[in-house]
Coordinates of C-alpha atoms in Angstrom, one line a residue:
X8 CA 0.0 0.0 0.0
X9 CA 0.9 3.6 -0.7
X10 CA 0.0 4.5 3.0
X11 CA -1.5 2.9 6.2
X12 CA -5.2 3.0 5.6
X13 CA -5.9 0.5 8.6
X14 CA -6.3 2.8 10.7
X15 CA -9.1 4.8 8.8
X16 CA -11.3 1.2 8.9
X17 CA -14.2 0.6 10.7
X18 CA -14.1 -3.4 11.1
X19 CA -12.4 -6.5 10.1
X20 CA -14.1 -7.1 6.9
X21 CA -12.7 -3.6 5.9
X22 CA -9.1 -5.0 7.1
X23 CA -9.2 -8.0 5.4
X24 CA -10.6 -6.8 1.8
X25 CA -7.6 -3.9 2.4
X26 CA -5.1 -7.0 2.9
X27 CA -6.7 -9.2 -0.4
X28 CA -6.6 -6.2 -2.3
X29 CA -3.0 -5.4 -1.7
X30 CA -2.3 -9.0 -2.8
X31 CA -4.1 -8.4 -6.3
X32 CA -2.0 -5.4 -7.0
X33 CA 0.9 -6.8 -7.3
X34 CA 1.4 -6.8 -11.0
X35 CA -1.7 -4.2 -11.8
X36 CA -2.0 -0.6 -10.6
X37 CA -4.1 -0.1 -7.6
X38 CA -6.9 1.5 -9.7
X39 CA -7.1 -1.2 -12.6
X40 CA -7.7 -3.4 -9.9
X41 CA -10.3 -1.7 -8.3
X42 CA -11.9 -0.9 -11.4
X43 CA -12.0 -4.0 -12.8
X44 CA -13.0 -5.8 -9.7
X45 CA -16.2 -3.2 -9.4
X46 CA -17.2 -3.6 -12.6
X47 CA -16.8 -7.4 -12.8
X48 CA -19.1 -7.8 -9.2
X49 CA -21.6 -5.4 -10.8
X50 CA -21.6 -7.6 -14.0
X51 CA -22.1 -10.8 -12.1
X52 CA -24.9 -9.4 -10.4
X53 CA -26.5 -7.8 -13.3
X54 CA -26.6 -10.7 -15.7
X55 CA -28.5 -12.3 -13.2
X56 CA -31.9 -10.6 -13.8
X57 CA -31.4 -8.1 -16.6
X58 CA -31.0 -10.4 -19.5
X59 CA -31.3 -7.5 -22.5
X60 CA -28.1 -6.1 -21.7
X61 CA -26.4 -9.4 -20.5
X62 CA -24.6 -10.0 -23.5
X63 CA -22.7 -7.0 -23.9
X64 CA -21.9 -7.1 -20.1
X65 CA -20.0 -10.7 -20.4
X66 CA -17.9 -9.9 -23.2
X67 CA -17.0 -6.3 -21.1
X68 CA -16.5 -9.5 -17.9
X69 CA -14.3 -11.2 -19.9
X70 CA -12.3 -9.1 -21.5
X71 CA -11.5 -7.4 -17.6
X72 CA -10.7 -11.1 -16.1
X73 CA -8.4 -11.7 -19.5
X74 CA -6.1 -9.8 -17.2
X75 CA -5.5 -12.0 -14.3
X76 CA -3.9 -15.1 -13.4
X77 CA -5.8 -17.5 -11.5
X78 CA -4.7 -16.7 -8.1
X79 CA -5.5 -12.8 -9.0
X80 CA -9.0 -13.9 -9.9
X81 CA -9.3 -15.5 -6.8
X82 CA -8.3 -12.3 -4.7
X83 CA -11.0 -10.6 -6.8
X84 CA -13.5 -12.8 -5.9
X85 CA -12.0 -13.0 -1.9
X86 CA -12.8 -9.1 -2.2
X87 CA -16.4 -9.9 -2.8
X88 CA -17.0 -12.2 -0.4
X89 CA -15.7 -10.0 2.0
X90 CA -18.3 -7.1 0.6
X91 CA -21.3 -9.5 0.9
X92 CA -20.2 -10.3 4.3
X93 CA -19.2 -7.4 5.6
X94 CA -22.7 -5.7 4.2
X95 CA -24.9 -8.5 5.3
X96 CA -23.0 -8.0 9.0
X97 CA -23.9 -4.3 9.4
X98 CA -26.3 -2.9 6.6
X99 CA -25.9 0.9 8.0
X100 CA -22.6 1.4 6.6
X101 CA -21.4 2.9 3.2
X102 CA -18.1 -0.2 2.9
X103 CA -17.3 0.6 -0.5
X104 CA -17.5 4.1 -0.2
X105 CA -15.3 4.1 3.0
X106 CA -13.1 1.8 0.9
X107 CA -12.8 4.0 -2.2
X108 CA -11.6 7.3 0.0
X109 CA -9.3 5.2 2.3
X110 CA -7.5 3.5 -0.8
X111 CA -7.2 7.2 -1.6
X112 CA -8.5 6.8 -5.5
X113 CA -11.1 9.8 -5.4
X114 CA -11.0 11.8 -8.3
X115 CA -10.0 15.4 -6.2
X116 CA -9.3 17.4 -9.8
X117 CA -13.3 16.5 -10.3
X118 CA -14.2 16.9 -7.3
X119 CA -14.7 13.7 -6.2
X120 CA -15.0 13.5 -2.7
X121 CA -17.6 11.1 -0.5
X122 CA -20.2 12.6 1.6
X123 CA -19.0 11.0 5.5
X124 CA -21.9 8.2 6.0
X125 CA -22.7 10.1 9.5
X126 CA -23.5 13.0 7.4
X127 CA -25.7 11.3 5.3
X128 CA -27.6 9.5 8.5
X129 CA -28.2 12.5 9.3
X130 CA -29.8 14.0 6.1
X131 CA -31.8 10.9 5.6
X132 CA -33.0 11.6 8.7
X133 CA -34.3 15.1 7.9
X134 CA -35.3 14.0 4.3
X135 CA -37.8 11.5 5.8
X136 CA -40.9 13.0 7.5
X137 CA -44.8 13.5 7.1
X138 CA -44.4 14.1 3.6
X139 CA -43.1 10.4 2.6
X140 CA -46.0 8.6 4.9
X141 CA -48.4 10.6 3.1
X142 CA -47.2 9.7 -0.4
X143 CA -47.0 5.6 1.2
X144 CA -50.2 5.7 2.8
X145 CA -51.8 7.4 -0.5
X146 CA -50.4 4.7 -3.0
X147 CA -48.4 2.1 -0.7
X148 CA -45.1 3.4 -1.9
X149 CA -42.7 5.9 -2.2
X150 CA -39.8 6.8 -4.9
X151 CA -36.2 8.8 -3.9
X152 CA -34.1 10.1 -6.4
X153 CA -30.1 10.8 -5.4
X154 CA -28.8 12.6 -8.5
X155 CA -25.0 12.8 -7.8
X156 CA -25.0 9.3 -5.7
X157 CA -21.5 8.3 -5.5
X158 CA -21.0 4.9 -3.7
X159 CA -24.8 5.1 -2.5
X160 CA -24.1 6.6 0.6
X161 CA -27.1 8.5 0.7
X162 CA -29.8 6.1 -0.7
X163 CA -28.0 3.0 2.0
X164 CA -28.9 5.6 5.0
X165 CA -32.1 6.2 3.7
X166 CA -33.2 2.3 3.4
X167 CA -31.7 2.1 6.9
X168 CA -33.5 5.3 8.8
X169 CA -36.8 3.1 6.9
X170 CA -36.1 0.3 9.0
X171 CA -35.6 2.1 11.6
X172 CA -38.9 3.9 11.1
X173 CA -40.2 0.6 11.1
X174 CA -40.9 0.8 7.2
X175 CA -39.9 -2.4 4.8
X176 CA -38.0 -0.4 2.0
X177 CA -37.7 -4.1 -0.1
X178 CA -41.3 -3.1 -1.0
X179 CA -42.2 0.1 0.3
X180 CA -39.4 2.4 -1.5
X181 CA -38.1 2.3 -5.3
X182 CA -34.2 3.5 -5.5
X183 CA -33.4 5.3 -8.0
X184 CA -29.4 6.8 -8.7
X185 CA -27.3 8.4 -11.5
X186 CA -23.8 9.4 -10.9
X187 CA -21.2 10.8 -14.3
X188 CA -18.6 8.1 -13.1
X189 CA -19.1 5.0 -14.1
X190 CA -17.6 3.4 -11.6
X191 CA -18.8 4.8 -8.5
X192 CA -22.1 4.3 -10.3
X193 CA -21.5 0.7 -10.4
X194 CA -19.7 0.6 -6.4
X195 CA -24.0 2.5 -5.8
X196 CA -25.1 -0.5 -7.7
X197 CA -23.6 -3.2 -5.9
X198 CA -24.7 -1.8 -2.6
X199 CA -28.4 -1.2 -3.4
X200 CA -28.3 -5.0 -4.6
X201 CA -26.5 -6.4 -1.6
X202 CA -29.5 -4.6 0.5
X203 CA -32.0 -5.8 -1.3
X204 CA -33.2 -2.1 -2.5
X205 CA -35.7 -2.3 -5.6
X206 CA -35.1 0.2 -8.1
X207 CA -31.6 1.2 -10.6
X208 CA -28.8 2.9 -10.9
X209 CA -28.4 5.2 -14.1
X210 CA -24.3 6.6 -15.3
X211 CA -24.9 9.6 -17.1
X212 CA -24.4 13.3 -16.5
X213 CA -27.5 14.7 -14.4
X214 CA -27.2 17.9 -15.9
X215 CA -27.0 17.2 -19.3
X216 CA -28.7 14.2 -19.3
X217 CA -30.8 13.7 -16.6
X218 CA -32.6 10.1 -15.3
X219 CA -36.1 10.2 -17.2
X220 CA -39.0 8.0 -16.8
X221 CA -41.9 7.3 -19.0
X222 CA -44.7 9.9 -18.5
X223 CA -42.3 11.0 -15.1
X224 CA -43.4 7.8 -13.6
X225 CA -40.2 6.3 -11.9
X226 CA -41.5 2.8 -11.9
X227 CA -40.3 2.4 -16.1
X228 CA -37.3 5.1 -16.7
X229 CA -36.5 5.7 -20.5
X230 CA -35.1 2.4 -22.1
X231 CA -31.3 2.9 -21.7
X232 CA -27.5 0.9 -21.9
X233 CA -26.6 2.5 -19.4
X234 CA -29.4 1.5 -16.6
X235 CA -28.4 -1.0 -13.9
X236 CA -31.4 -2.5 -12.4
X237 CA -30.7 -4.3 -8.9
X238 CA -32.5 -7.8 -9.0
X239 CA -35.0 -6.8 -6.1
X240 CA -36.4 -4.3 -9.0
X241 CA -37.5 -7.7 -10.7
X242 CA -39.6 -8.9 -7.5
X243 CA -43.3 -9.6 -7.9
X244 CA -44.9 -6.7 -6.2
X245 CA -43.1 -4.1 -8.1
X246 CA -43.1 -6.1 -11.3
X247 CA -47.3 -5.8 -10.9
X248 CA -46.7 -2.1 -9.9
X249 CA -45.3 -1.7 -13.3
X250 CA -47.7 -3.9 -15.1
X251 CA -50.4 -2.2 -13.1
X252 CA -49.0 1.2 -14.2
X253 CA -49.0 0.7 -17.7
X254 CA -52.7 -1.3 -18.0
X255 CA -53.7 2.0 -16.1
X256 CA -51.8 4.6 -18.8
X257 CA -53.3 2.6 -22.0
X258 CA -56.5 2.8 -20.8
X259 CA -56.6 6.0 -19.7
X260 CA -54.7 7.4 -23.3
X261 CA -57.1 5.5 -25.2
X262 CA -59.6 6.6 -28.4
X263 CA -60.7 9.7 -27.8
X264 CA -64.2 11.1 -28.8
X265 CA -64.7 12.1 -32.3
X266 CA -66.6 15.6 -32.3
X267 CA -69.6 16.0 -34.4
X268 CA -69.4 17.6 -38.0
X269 CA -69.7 22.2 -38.0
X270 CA -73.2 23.0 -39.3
X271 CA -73.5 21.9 -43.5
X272 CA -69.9 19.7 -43.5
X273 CA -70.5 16.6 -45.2
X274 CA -70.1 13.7 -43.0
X275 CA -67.7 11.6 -44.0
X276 CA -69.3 7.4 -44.3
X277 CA -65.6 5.8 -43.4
X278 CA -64.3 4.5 -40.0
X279 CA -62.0 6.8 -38.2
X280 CA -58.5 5.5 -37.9
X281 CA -57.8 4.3 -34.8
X282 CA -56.3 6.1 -32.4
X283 CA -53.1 5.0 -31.7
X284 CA -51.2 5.7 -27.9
X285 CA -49.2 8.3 -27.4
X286 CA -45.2 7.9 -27.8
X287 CA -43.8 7.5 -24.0
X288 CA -42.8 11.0 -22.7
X289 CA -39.2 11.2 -21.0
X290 CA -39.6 13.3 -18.0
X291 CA -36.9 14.5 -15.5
X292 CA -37.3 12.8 -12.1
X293 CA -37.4 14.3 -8.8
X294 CA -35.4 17.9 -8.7
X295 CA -35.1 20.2 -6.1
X296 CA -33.1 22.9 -5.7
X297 CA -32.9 22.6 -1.4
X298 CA -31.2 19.3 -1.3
X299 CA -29.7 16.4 -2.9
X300 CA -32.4 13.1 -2.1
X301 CA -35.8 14.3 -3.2
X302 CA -38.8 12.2 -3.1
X303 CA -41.1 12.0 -5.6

């Protein structure tokens, strides 16, 4: 390692991935590695559920593991295990996140620095108040929207100040993130999966090209390569939601009245063409100009 880390480390998961990871470095770069090893988890959990894109995503797997001897591969997947556990032994913490600063491989020319995970505790505490149990109670879920989400600090406090609240987020709350960088976008991914949160991860530029969703409904966002959808987005109830959604929009878009001929035009004796739905609408999600996690 560049410098001692171990002492910026919350637990012995964090240790031990520090220790695997300095064993797969030793013939790569210490960001190759990471990169590759982020990508490749997001991959493996991807190609489980999303099946469109999951040809693409193996060939961009193997081509990364090409790299590595077999005892490097093995560290890589060491370094996952070590991410399930350590996840699946305390959900409210942001391990990749924590990783990614302490491994010092933040972007600081762009800007790139990781909002603490005590920070964002405590703004998922403020975000979450009358106005989300209204929205719940009035449809029997809620959507939040982290535009800039990094790791997925934000969005993992938010799941866990739900549980706290005594709210199930696995069906209660759709996740949804965008982030420039595509790997931090993919370390946001990984986490959401690994706590079961149903919803996706879009890399793009906010600004420029913000996360859109048919009609503004977040339930179906605009068909994309570039959308990572955690496998809890895939569960029954919020496949229905979806199904429900769109039985709901055709009906409600469908043949509209034809108004009666003005006063001496000929009526015309042939069938009206059928009307035909509308195109799906991209709309912007959730914005707000007060803070970064808006519901919606």
């Amino acid at each position: 390692m560049a410098r001692n880390v171990t002492r910026q480390l919350r637990n012995e998961r964090q240790k031990e991935f520090i220790r695997i990871f300095d064993q797969a470095c030793k013939r790569h770069n210490r960001w190759t590695v990471w990169a590759d090893f982020v990508v490749m988890a997001a991959i493996s959990i991807s190609n489980t559920v999303d099946k469109s894109n999951a040809k693409g995503r193996e060939e961009t797997y193997m081509s990364l593991a090409s790299k590595y001897d077999k005892q490097e591969l093995e560290c890589i997947c060491r370094m996952f295990a070590e991410v399930v556990s350590g996840i699946d032994e305390n959900p409210d913490q942001d391990f990749l996140g924590e990783m990614f600063m302490a491994l010092d491989l933040g972007n600081d020319h762009n800007g790139q620095f990781f909002t603490p995970y005590n920070v964002c505790k405590m703004m998922a505490k403020m975000t979450y108040g009358k106005d989300l149990e209204e929205k719940m109670e009035r449809r029997g879920w809620v959507s939040v929207n982290d535009p800039a989400c990094g790791a997925g600090a934000l969005l993992v406090a938010f799941a866990n100040e739900c549980k706290l609240q005594n709210v199930n987020y696995q069906t209660s709350v759709l996740f949804v993130a965008q982030d420039i960088d595509y790997i931090v976008g993919c370390m946001c991914y990984i986490q959401l999966s690994l706590l079961g949160c149903p919803g996706y991860v879009v890399i793009g530029d906010s600004i420029l090209h913000p996360c859109t969703g048919i009609d503004g409904n977040p339930l179906i966002p605009t068909p994309g390569e570039n959308i990572w959808y955690t496998p809890m987005y895939f569960r029954d109830m919020w496949h229905y939601r979806r199904l429900w959604w769109t039985v709901d929009r055709m009906i409600c878009s469908g043949p509209q009245p034809v108004e009666p001929p003005a006063d001496g035009e000929a009526v015309s004796k042939e069938e009206p063409p059928a009307e035909q739905p509308p195109e799906p609408v991209p709309q912007a999600l959730g914005e707000t100009p007060a803070g970064q996690l808006t519901l919606f």
